[in-house]
Coordinates of C-alpha atoms in Angstrom, one line a residue:
Chain A
X105 CA 6.3 3.4 -0.5
X106 CA 10.3 3.5 -0.3
X107 CA 12.0 6.2 0.5
X108 CA 12.1 7.9 -3.0
X109 CA 8.7 7.5 -3.6
X110 CA 7.8 8.8 -0.2
X111 CA 10.3 12.4 -1.0
X112 CA 8.6 12.7 -4.0
X113 CA 5.0 12.4 -2.7
X114 CA 6.1 15.0 0.5
X115 CA 7.7 17.6 -1.9
X116 CA 4.1 17.7 -4.3
X117 CA 2.2 17.3 -0.6
X118 CA 4.2 20.3 0.6
X119 CA 3.0 22.0 -2.6
X120 CA -0.8 21.5 -1.8
X121 CA -1.1 18.5 -3.5
X122 CA -4.0 16.9 -1.9
X123 CA -3.7 13.3 -3.7
X124 CA 0.0 13.8 -3.1
X125 CA -0.9 13.9 0.9
X126 CA -3.6 11.5 0.8
X127 CA -1.0 8.8 -0.6
X128 CA 1.0 9.4 2.6
X129 CA -2.0 9.1 4.8
X130 CA -2.7 5.9 3.0
X131 CA 0.7 4.5 3.7
X132 CA 0.7 5.5 7.5
X133 CA -2.4 5.8 8.8
X134 CA -2.9 2.6 10.0
X135 CA 0.4 2.3 11.8
X136 CA -0.4 5.4 13.8
X137 CA -3.5 4.3 14.8
X138 CA -1.8 1.1 16.2
X139 CA 0.6 2.7 17.9
X140 CA -1.4 5.4 19.6
X141 CA -4.0 2.2 20.2
X142 CA -1.5 0.1 21.9
X143 CA -0.4 3.0 23.8
X144 CA -4.2 3.8 25.0
X145 CA -5.7 0.8 24.9
X146 CA -8.8 2.7 23.6
X147 CA -10.4 2.2 20.1
X148 CA -12.2 5.4 20.6
X149 CA -9.6 7.5 21.6
X150 CA -6.8 6.2 18.8
X151 CA -9.2 7.0 15.8
X152 CA -9.9 10.5 17.2
X153 CA -6.4 11.0 18.1
X154 CA -5.0 9.6 14.4
X155 CA -7.3 12.5 12.8
X156 CA -5.6 14.9 15.1
X157 CA -2.3 13.6 14.2
X158 CA -3.2 13.6 10.2
X159 CA -4.8 16.9 10.3
X160 CA -1.8 18.7 12.4
X161 CA 0.5 16.8 9.5
X162 CA -1.2 18.2 6.9
X163 CA -1.1 21.9 8.6
X164 CA 2.5 21.9 9.5
X165 CA 3.8 20.1 6.5
X166 CA 4.5 23.1 4.7
X167 CA 7.3 24.0 7.1
X168 CA 8.5 20.2 7.4
X169 CA 12.2 19.3 6.2
X170 CA 12.9 16.5 5.4
X171 CA 16.2 15.5 7.5
X172 CA 17.1 12.3 6.6
X173 CA 14.4 10.4 8.4
X174 CA 11.2 8.4 7.4
X175 CA 7.8 10.9 7.1
X176 CA 6.7 8.4 9.3
X177 CA 9.4 9.6 12.3
X178 CA 7.8 12.7 12.1
X179 CA 4.1 11.4 12.6
X180 CA 5.2 9.0 15.2
X181 CA 6.2 12.3 17.3
X182 CA 3.3 13.9 16.5
X183 CA 1.1 11.0 18.1
X184 CA 3.4 10.9 20.9
X185 CA 2.5 14.2 21.8
X186 CA -0.9 14.3 21.3
X187 CA -0.9 10.7 23.8
X188 CA 0.9 12.8 26.6
X189 CA -1.3 16.0 25.8
X190 CA -4.2 13.5 26.5
X191 CA -2.6 12.3 29.7
X192 CA -1.7 15.5 30.9
X193 CA -5.1 16.8 30.7
X194 CA -6.6 14.2 32.2
X195 CA -4.1 15.0 34.8
X196 CA -2.1 11.6 34.8
X197 CA 0.7 10.0 33.8
X198 CA 1.1 6.4 32.4
X199 CA 3.4 5.2 35.5
X200 CA 0.7 6.7 38.1
X201 CA -1.1 3.8 37.5
X202 CA -0.4 1.3 39.8
X203 CA 0.9 -1.7 38.5
X204 CA 0.4 -3.6 41.6
X205 CA -3.5 -3.4 41.2
X206 CA -4.9 -6.7 41.1
X207 CA -5.0 -8.2 37.4
X208 CA -8.0 -10.8 36.5
X209 CA -6.8 -13.7 38.0
X210 CA -6.2 -16.9 36.7
X211 CA -9.1 -19.5 37.7
X212 CA -9.4 -23.7 37.4
X213 CA -12.3 -23.3 35.0
X214 CA -10.6 -21.0 32.4
X215 CA -10.6 -23.0 28.9
X216 CA -7.4 -22.2 26.8
X217 CA -9.4 -19.7 25.0
X218 CA -10.7 -17.4 27.5
X219 CA -6.9 -17.8 29.2
X220 CA -5.5 -16.4 26.4
X221 CA -8.0 -13.7 26.2
X222 CA -7.9 -12.7 29.8
X223 CA -3.7 -12.7 29.3
X224 CA -4.2 -10.3 26.1
X225 CA -6.0 -8.1 28.1
X226 CA -4.1 -8.2 31.0
X227 CA -1.1 -7.5 28.7
X228 CA -2.8 -4.2 26.5
X229 CA -3.7 -3.1 30.2
X230 CA 0.1 -3.8 31.3
X231 CA 1.0 -2.0 28.4
X232 CA -0.9 1.2 28.2
X233 CA -0.2 1.3 32.1
X234 CA 3.7 1.5 31.3
X235 CA 5.8 5.0 31.0
X236 CA 5.4 7.0 27.8
X237 CA 8.5 6.2 26.9
X238 CA 8.2 2.3 27.5
X239 CA 5.3 1.9 26.1
X240 CA 6.7 3.8 22.9
X241 CA 9.8 1.4 23.1
X242 CA 7.5 -1.7 23.1
X243 CA 4.6 -0.7 20.6
X244 CA 7.4 0.2 18.1
X245 CA 10.1 -2.9 18.7
X246 CA 7.5 -5.5 18.9
X247 CA 4.0 -4.6 17.8
X248 CA 5.5 -2.4 14.7
X249 CA 8.7 -4.7 14.6
X250 CA 11.6 -1.8 14.4
X251 CA 14.9 -2.6 14.9
X252 CA 16.3 -1.3 18.2
X253 CA 18.2 1.3 16.1
X254 CA 15.3 2.2 14.2
X255 CA 13.7 2.7 17.4
X256 CA 16.5 4.6 19.1
X257 CA 16.7 7.3 15.8
X258 CA 13.0 7.7 16.1
X259 CA 12.8 8.5 19.8
X260 CA 16.1 10.6 19.8
X261 CA 18.0 8.3 22.3
X262 CA 21.0 6.1 22.3
X263 CA 20.7 2.2 21.8
X264 CA 21.7 1.7 25.5
X265 CA 18.9 3.6 26.6
X266 CA 16.1 1.8 24.2
X267 CA 17.9 -1.7 25.6
X268 CA 17.3 -0.6 29.2
X269 CA 13.6 0.7 28.6
X270 CA 12.4 -2.5 26.6
X271 CA 13.6 -4.3 29.7
X272 CA 12.3 -2.8 32.2
X273 CA 9.1 -2.4 30.5
X274 CA 9.0 -6.6 29.8
X275 CA 9.5 -7.0 33.5
X276 CA 6.8 -4.7 34.4
X277 CA 4.2 -6.9 31.8
X278 CA 5.9 -9.9 32.9
X279 CA 5.5 -9.3 36.7
X280 CA 1.9 -8.0 35.7
X281 CA 1.2 -11.7 34.2
X282 CA 2.9 -13.8 36.5
X283 CA 1.0 -12.0 39.6
X284 CA -2.3 -12.8 38.0
X285 CA -1.4 -16.3 37.3
X286 CA -0.7 -16.7 34.4
X287 CA 1.8 -19.7 32.8
X288 CA 3.6 -18.2 30.2
X289 CA 4.7 -22.0 29.3
X290 CA 1.3 -22.5 28.6
X291 CA 0.1 -19.4 27.1
X292 CA 3.0 -19.9 24.2
X293 CA 2.6 -23.5 23.7
X294 CA -0.6 -23.0 23.1
X295 CA -0.3 -20.3 20.5
X296 CA 1.8 -22.8 18.4
Chain B
X924 CA 11.6 -12.1 40.0
X925 CA 12.5 -9.9 42.4
X926 CA 15.5 -8.2 41.0
X927 CA 15.2 -4.3 41.0
X928 CA 18.9 -3.4 39.7
X929 CA 19.1 -3.2 36.1
X930 CA 22.3 -4.7 34.9
X931 CA 23.3 -3.3 31.4
X932 CA 25.6 -6.7 30.5
X933 CA 21.3 -8.2 30.7
X934 CA 20.2 -5.1 28.8
X935 CA 23.0 -6.4 25.7
X936 CA 22.1 -10.1 26.2
X937 CA 18.1 -9.4 26.4
X938 CA 18.6 -7.4 23.4
X939 CA 20.7 -10.4 21.4
X940 CA 18.5 -13.0 22.4
X941 CA 15.3 -10.6 21.2
X942 CA 16.7 -9.9 18.4
X943 CA 17.5 -13.5 17.6
X944 CA 14.3 -15.1 18.5
X945 CA 12.1 -12.3 17.3
X946 CA 14.0 -12.8 13.5
X947 CA 13.4 -16.9 14.0
X948 CA 17.5 -17.4 14.1
X949 CA 16.9 -18.9 17.4
X950 CA 13.9 -20.5 20.1
X951 CA 13.8 -19.1 23.6
X952 CA 15.6 -22.5 24.7
X953 CA 18.3 -22.4 22.7
X954 CA 19.3 -18.7 23.9
X955 CA 18.9 -19.8 27.5
X956 CA 21.1 -22.4 26.9
X957 CA 23.7 -19.5 25.2
X958 CA 23.0 -17.7 28.5
X959 CA 22.8 -20.3 31.4
X960 CA 23.5 -17.6 33.7
X961 CA 20.8 -15.5 33.3
X962 CA 18.4 -18.1 32.1
X963 CA 16.1 -17.5 34.9
X964 CA 16.0 -13.9 34.5
X965 CA 15.8 -13.7 30.5
X966 CA 12.7 -16.5 30.1
X967 CA 9.6 -14.8 31.2
X968 CA 11.2 -11.4 29.6
X969 CA 11.6 -13.8 25.9
X970 CA 8.0 -14.7 26.4
X971 CA 6.4 -11.9 27.2
X972 CA 8.1 -9.9 23.8
X973 CA 6.4 -12.9 21.9
X974 CA 3.4 -12.5 23.8
X975 CA 3.2 -8.9 22.8
X976 CA 4.7 -9.3 19.5
X977 CA 1.3 -11.6 18.7
X978 CA -0.8 -9.5 20.3
X979 CA -3.9 -8.6 17.5
X980 CA -4.2 -5.0 16.5
X981 CA -7.1 -3.3 15.1
X982 CA -7.3 -1.4 12.1
X983 CA -9.8 1.5 11.8
X984 CA -13.4 1.6 10.7
X985 CA -14.4 2.6 7.6
X986 CA -16.4 5.1 9.3
X987 CA -13.5 6.3 11.3
X988 CA -11.5 6.5 7.6
X989 CA -14.2 8.3 6.3
X990 CA -15.0 10.7 9.5
X991 CA -11.1 11.5 9.0
X992 CA -11.4 12.7 5.4
X993 CA -13.6 14.8 6.2
X994 CA -12.2 16.4 8.6
X995 CA -8.8 16.6 5.8
X996 CA -11.2 18.1 3.8
X997 CA -12.4 20.7 5.6
X998 CA -8.8 22.0 6.5
X999 CA -7.1 24.5 4.7
X1000 CA -4.8 24.1 2.0
X1001 CA -1.1 24.0 3.6
X1002 CA 0.6 27.3 4.0
X1003 CA 4.1 27.1 1.9
X1004 CA 6.8 28.9 1.7
X1005 CA 7.5 30.0 -1.5
X1006 CA 11.1 30.3 -2.3
X1007 CA 13.4 30.3 -5.2
X1008 CA 14.4 27.1 -5.6
X1009 CA 18.3 26.4 -5.7
X1010 CA 18.0 24.8 -8.8
X1011 CA 16.5 27.6 -10.4
X1012 CA 19.5 30.1 -9.9
X1013 CA 22.0 30.4 -13.1
X1014 CA 25.0 29.2 -12.3
X1015 CA 27.9 31.5 -12.3
X1016 CA 29.5 29.0 -14.5
X1017 CA 28.0 29.4 -17.7
X1018 CA 29.5 29.4 -21.1
X1019 CA 31.3 32.2 -22.5
X1020 CA 29.0 31.9 -25.4
X1021 CA 25.7 32.0 -23.1
X1022 CA 27.5 35.1 -20.8
X1023 CA 27.5 36.7 -24.7
X1024 CA 24.2 36.2 -25.1
X1025 CA 23.1 37.0 -21.3
X1026 CA 24.3 40.4 -21.8
X1027 CA 22.8 41.4 -25.0
X1028 CA 19.5 40.8 -24.0
X1029 CA 20.0 42.3 -20.7
X1030 CA 21.3 45.5 -23.1
X1031 CA 18.6 45.1 -25.2
X1032 CA 15.7 45.0 -22.5
X1033 CA 17.0 47.9 -21.4
X1034 CA 14.6 49.8 -22.4
X1035 CA 12.1 47.5 -22.6
X1036 CA 12.2 46.0 -19.3
X1037 CA 8.9 47.8 -18.2
X1038 CA 7.3 45.8 -21.2
X1039 CA 8.6 42.4 -20.4
X1040 CA 6.9 43.1 -16.7
X1041 CA 3.6 44.6 -18.0
X1042 CA 3.3 41.4 -20.2
X1043 CA 3.5 38.7 -17.6
X1044 CA -0.1 38.6 -17.0
X1045 CA -1.3 39.1 -20.4
X1046 CA -3.7 36.7 -22.2
X1047 CA -3.7 35.7 -25.7
X1048 CA -5.8 38.5 -27.5
X1049 CA -4.6 41.0 -25.1
X1050 CA -2.3 43.7 -26.3
X1051 CA 1.3 42.9 -24.8
X1052 CA 0.5 39.1 -25.3
X1053 CA 3.3 39.1 -28.0
X1054 CA 6.1 40.5 -25.4
X1055 CA 4.9 37.8 -22.9
X1056 CA 5.3 35.0 -26.0
X1057 CA 9.0 36.7 -27.1
X1058 CA 10.6 37.1 -23.7
X1059 CA 9.5 33.0 -23.3
X1060 CA 11.2 32.0 -26.5
X1061 CA 14.2 34.2 -25.2
X1062 CA 14.2 31.9 -22.0
X1063 CA 13.9 29.1 -23.9
X1064 CA 17.2 29.7 -25.8
X1065 CA 19.1 30.7 -22.7
X1066 CA 18.0 27.3 -20.5
X1067 CA 18.9 25.0 -23.4
X1068 CA 22.6 26.6 -23.3
X1069 CA 22.3 26.0 -19.2
X1070 CA 20.7 22.8 -19.7
X1071 CA 17.2 23.6 -17.5
X1072 CA 14.8 22.9 -20.5
X1073 CA 12.7 20.5 -19.0
X1074 CA 12.1 22.7 -16.0
X1075 CA 11.2 25.4 -18.3
X1076 CA 8.5 23.4 -19.9
X1077 CA 7.0 22.5 -16.8
X1078 CA 6.5 26.3 -16.6
X1079 CA 5.5 27.0 -19.8
X1080 CA 2.9 23.9 -19.6
X1081 CA 1.1 25.8 -16.5
X1082 CA 1.4 29.2 -17.8
X1083 CA -0.7 28.0 -21.1
X1084 CA -2.8 26.0 -18.6
X1085 CA -3.6 28.8 -16.8
X1086 CA -3.9 31.3 -19.8
X1087 CA -6.8 28.3 -20.8
X1088 CA -8.5 28.8 -17.4
X1089 CA -8.5 32.1 -17.8
X1090 CA -9.9 32.5 -21.1
X1091 CA -12.7 30.1 -20.1
X1092 CA -13.2 31.7 -17.3
X1093 CA -14.0 35.0 -19.3
X1094 CA -15.7 33.1 -21.9
X1095 CA -13.7 33.8 -24.6
X1096 CA -11.5 30.4 -24.7
X1097 CA -10.3 29.7 -28.5
X1098 CA -9.4 26.3 -30.3
X1099 CA -5.3 28.2 -30.4
X1100 CA -5.3 28.5 -26.8
X1101 CA -5.8 24.7 -26.6
X1102 CA -3.6 23.7 -29.0
X1103 CA -0.8 26.0 -27.6
X1104 CA -1.5 23.8 -24.5
X1105 CA -1.3 20.7 -26.3
X1106 CA 2.1 22.1 -27.6
X1107 CA 3.4 22.6 -24.2
X1108 CA 2.3 19.1 -23.1
X1109 CA 4.5 17.9 -26.1
X1110 CA 7.4 19.5 -24.9
X1111 CA 6.9 18.5 -21.3
X1112 CA 6.2 15.1 -22.1
X1113 CA 9.4 14.7 -24.1
X1114 CA 12.1 15.1 -21.0
X1115 CA 10.6 11.3 -19.6
X1116 CA 12.9 11.3 -16.4
X1117 CA 11.9 9.1 -13.6
X1118 CA 12.6 12.0 -11.0
X1119 CA 10.2 14.5 -12.7
X1120 CA 7.5 12.0 -13.3
X1121 CA 5.7 12.7 -10.3
X1122 CA 5.5 16.3 -10.8
X1123 CA 4.5 15.8 -14.5
X1124 CA 1.8 13.6 -13.0
X1125 CA 0.5 16.5 -10.6
X1126 CA 0.1 18.8 -13.6
X1127 CA -1.8 16.3 -15.4
X1128 CA -4.0 16.2 -13.0
X1129 CA -4.3 19.7 -12.5
X1130 CA -5.0 20.3 -16.3
X1131 CA -7.7 17.5 -16.1
X1132 CA -9.5 19.9 -13.5
X1133 CA -9.1 22.7 -15.4
X1134 CA -10.4 21.3 -18.3
X1135 CA -13.2 19.8 -16.3
X1136 CA -14.6 23.3 -16.2
X1137 CA -14.4 23.9 -19.6
X1138 CA -17.5 23.8 -22.0
X1139 CA -16.2 23.0 -25.2
X1140 CA -17.8 24.9 -28.3
X1141 CA -18.0 23.4 -32.2
X1142 CA -15.0 24.7 -32.5
X1143 CA -13.0 23.3 -29.3
X1144 CA -14.3 20.4 -29.2
X1145 CA -12.0 18.3 -31.1
X1146 CA -9.0 19.7 -29.4
X1147 CA -10.4 19.4 -26.3
X1148 CA -11.3 15.6 -26.5
X1149 CA -7.1 15.5 -27.3
X1150 CA -6.3 17.0 -24.3
X1151 CA -8.7 15.2 -22.2
X1152 CA -7.3 11.9 -23.8
X1153 CA -4.0 13.0 -23.2
X1154 CA -4.3 13.4 -19.4
X1155 CA -6.6 10.8 -18.8
X1156 CA -4.1 8.4 -20.4
X1157 CA -1.5 9.9 -18.3
X1158 CA -2.8 9.2 -15.0
X1159 CA -4.9 6.1 -15.9
X1160 CA -1.3 4.7 -16.4
X1161 CA 0.6 6.5 -13.8
X1162 CA 3.4 7.3 -16.4
X1163 CA 4.5 10.1 -18.6
X1164 CA 5.0 8.8 -22.2
X1165 CA 6.3 10.9 -24.9
X1166 CA 3.6 12.4 -26.9
X1167 CA 3.5 11.2 -31.0
X1168 CA 3.0 14.6 -32.0
X1169 CA 3.4 18.1 -31.8
X1170 CA -0.5 19.1 -32.8
X1171 CA -3.3 17.3 -31.4
X1172 CA -4.3 14.3 -33.3
X1173 CA -7.7 15.7 -34.4
X1174 CA -6.0 18.4 -36.4
X1175 CA -3.1 16.0 -38.0
X1176 CA -0.9 18.0 -40.5
X1177 CA -3.3 20.5 -42.1
X1178 CA -3.3 23.3 -39.0
X1179 CA -0.8 25.3 -40.3
X1180 CA 2.0 25.9 -37.8
X1181 CA 1.5 29.8 -35.9
X1182 CA 3.7 32.0 -37.3
X1183 CA 5.8 34.2 -34.4
X1184 CA 4.8 38.4 -34.0
X1185 CA 8.4 39.6 -34.9
X1186 CA 7.7 43.0 -32.7
X1187 CA 6.4 43.5 -29.4
X1188 CA 4.5 46.9 -29.4
X1189 CA 2.0 48.2 -27.6
X1190 CA 0.3 48.7 -30.8
X1191 CA 0.2 45.6 -32.4
X1192 CA -2.4 43.1 -32.6
X1193 CA -1.3 39.9 -30.0
X1194 CA -1.1 36.9 -31.8
X1195 CA 0.7 33.9 -30.6
X1196 CA 4.4 34.0 -30.8
X1197 CA 7.5 31.5 -30.7
X1198 CA 6.9 28.8 -33.1
X1199 CA 8.9 26.5 -31.8
X1200 CA 10.5 24.0 -34.0
X1201 CA 13.5 21.5 -33.8
X1202 CA 16.7 23.6 -34.1
X1203 CA 17.4 26.0 -32.0
X1204 CA 19.5 29.7 -32.6
X1205 CA 19.6 32.5 -30.9
X1206 CA 20.1 36.2 -32.1
X1207 CA 21.5 38.5 -30.1
X1208 CA 19.5 41.4 -31.9
X1209 CA 16.3 42.0 -29.9
X1210 CA 13.8 42.0 -30.7
X1211 CA 14.4 38.8 -32.6
X1212 CA 13.8 39.0 -36.2
X1213 CA 14.5 34.9 -36.3
X1214 CA 12.1 32.7 -34.7
X1215 CA 13.5 31.6 -31.5
X1216 CA 13.6 27.6 -31.5
X1217 CA 14.8 25.0 -29.0
X1218 CA 16.5 21.4 -29.7
X1219 CA 14.5 19.2 -27.1
X1220 CA 17.5 18.2 -25.2
X1221 CA 18.7 19.6 -22.0
X1222 CA 17.0 21.1 -19.3
X1223 CA 15.8 24.5 -19.2
X1224 CA 14.4 26.9 -16.4
X1225 CA 12.0 29.8 -17.1
X1226 CA 12.7 32.6 -14.7
X1227 CA 9.9 33.6 -12.2
X1228 CA 7.2 35.3 -14.2
X1229 CA 3.8 36.1 -12.8
X1230 CA 0.9 34.1 -14.7
X1231 CA -2.1 33.6 -14.0
X1232 CA -1.8 29.7 -13.1
X1233 CA -3.5 28.6 -10.2
X1234 CA 0.0 26.9 -9.0
X1235 CA 1.9 28.8 -7.1
X1236 CA 5.5 30.3 -9.5
X1237 CA 8.5 31.8 -8.0
X1238 CA 8.0 35.4 -8.3
X1239 CA 10.6 37.5 -9.9
X1240 CA 11.8 38.9 -6.7
X1241 CA 13.4 36.5 -5.2
X1242 CA 12.2 37.0 -1.9
X1243 CA 10.3 34.2 0.2
X1244 CA 6.6 34.9 0.9
X1245 CA 3.8 32.5 2.7
X1246 CA 1.2 31.7 0.3
X1247 CA -1.8 29.2 0.0
X1248 CA -2.1 27.2 -3.0
X1249 CA -5.9 27.4 -4.4
X1250 CA -5.2 24.6 -5.9
X1251 CA -5.9 22.0 -3.1
X1252 CA -8.7 19.5 -4.1
X1253 CA -9.3 16.4 -2.0
X1254 CA -10.3 13.1 -4.0
X1255 CA -12.2 10.4 -1.9
X1256 CA -9.5 7.6 -0.1
X1257 CA -10.0 4.0 -0.9
X1258 CA -11.7 2.0 2.2
X1259 CA -8.5 -0.1 3.9
X1260 CA -10.5 -3.0 2.5
X1261 CA -9.6 -2.1 -0.8
X1262 CA -5.9 -1.7 -0.4
X1263 CA -3.8 -4.6 -0.8
X1264 CA -2.3 -5.8 2.2
X1265 CA 0.3 -4.2 3.4
X1266 CA 3.4 -6.0 5.4
X1267 CA 2.3 -5.0 8.6
X1268 CA -0.6 -7.0 8.3
X1269 CA 1.5 -10.0 7.1
X1270 CA 2.7 -10.3 10.8
X1271 CA -0.9 -11.7 11.8
X1272 CA -1.6 -13.1 8.4
X1273 CA -2.6 -16.3 10.2
X1274 CA -5.1 -14.5 12.7
X1275 CA -8.7 -12.9 12.1
X1276 CA -7.8 -9.0 12.7
X1277 CA -10.6 -7.8 14.5
X1278 CA -13.0 -4.9 13.9
X1279 CA -12.4 -1.9 16.2
X1280 CA -16.2 -2.1 17.1
X1281 CA -15.7 -5.6 19.2
X1282 CA -13.1 -5.7 21.8
X1283 CA -9.9 -7.5 19.9
X1284 CA -8.5 -9.8 22.4
X1285 CA -6.3 -12.8 22.1
X1286 CA -3.2 -13.4 20.1
X1287 CA -2.3 -14.2 16.8
X1288 CA -2.0 -18.4 16.9
X1289 CA 1.2 -19.7 14.5
X1290 CA 4.4 -19.7 14.0
X1291 CA 5.3 -18.2 17.3
X1292 CA 8.9 -16.7 15.5
X1293 CA 7.1 -13.9 13.7
X1294 CA 10.3 -12.1 11.5
X1295 CA 10.6 -8.4 12.2
X1296 CA 8.9 -6.5 9.4
X1297 CA 11.3 -5.6 6.5
X1298 CA 9.7 -2.5 5.3
X1299 CA 10.8 0.3 7.6
X1300 CA 13.6 -1.4 8.0
X1301 CA 14.2 -1.3 4.2
X1302 CA 13.2 2.9 4.1
X1303 CA 15.6 3.0 7.4
X1304 CA 18.3 1.7 5.9
X1305 CA 18.7 4.1 3.2
X1306 CA 18.9 6.8 5.5
X1307 CA 22.1 8.4 6.7
X1308 CA 23.2 9.2 10.3
X1309 CA 21.7 12.3 10.8
X1310 CA 20.3 14.9 13.6
X1311 CA 17.9 13.9 16.1
X1312 CA 14.2 15.0 14.7
X1313 CA 14.1 18.5 15.4
X1314 CA 11.1 19.3 17.4
X1315 CA 8.6 21.3 15.9
X1316 CA 5.7 23.5 17.2
X1317 CA 3.0 20.9 15.5
X1318 CA 4.8 17.8 17.4
X1319 CA 3.5 20.0 20.5
X1320 CA 6.8 19.3 22.3

């Protein structure tokens, strides 16, 4: 869906056209689901929260103002707020998780497939344990494939702040995998 | 890797290498060769970024999609702020001729303004319906002059549709009302401006919904079928094309054009007014003895009128009011599996996407240099720099 088409559906959706909102929903539902999933590492929660995001978007679309940014930017903000709210209700913050907590260690009897599965598990857990901003940057940059300028725009920060966030986040993840005994060269070569 | 200080220069180098590696322009080793002093720190960061990039992402299950659909269907329609759209304001710099006509109309309406207002909700067969149609014809003339014809025809089509619905609800829908609706569609589709295709399609959908509630009689069956065919074709093709005839195909050339009433009075028997022909003329002597006509060019606008159409239209008083549209309907959404593969799935096209019911694990096997997706880039590239996203209460911030 290009920007012109998206603006057209937005105008119609704001006038109560359910089909127009359905098109916006179809265009973005999976991206929002992935974003929430990777921040929470929980499929069920991600599904529920994705629903919350679109219900909230539907309720607020009448007041939505197109400020030159894609509609998904607004959806990401709603999703981010929903995740933050979840952590608040759980009375914890993502950074409260002990990054030094022992991930599953590599053992000699692990075959390549199991190694990759464990590494992926460690990565997911590590991602969910990052700060909110770090999670956002990693998910938007490396899972959704957005550029730094775009992520900066979405998060309301400058490019330097995004660079610093991604540096810290990658470092935290690398540390987690290193601590668990994973060899990154072996992991990557096995994926070629 | 115990460096606890973050070097801005390293941030930039890392960002530059990530961009090159993720786009497939360089390998990790090539980046490390470009920056040998930072190689030790850079390597694990680049490797982790690639691993993160290849993490499999689940899709929402069909059950979850259906549940979300149900939730959305149960939601009330969104509140809308109805305010006069800027483009509906008649510009001050109108031609002298238009100004003269406007003044003449205002003067002529001086004693009849109440009639015009009172006729706004009239239906065919009611006493002031003629006044309503006369006013529409006047507006069409003005709209032709100021070049807002297309908007006028959308409003008129919505008005005709509203009349059809109201008459159907009252059990007195006649063939002529359907013919009038057909005429308004004919003129509406005469302006295939791509920018307005979506609005016209939305109207076609609305029309089909209303027609779906109509039980055609022997008298109305033919024209009803014509209208259903027109709306169905438009919705199925997704493209608005000009119609071939002002009259419904089933009536051909045999149906005489509807004559306009010339004098709107309280005592007159209402009948359809404002015959639409091909040459615009304007009369400055109200009530018009000549039939106001329009040329099918330009884009008119209809001043706000109170109608019974189910869609929201600007009220005569240009005051923003919050209303709830009554036309909120929901159609079933296709399941994720029926959609074409989107760009966001192409990144993992070599991998099997796991279903959320199974624990997604593992990585995408294949080309380690997965290019950055272009979808959002193309979208964002069209944007100009603007202020940060305004936090709304819905965003919960």
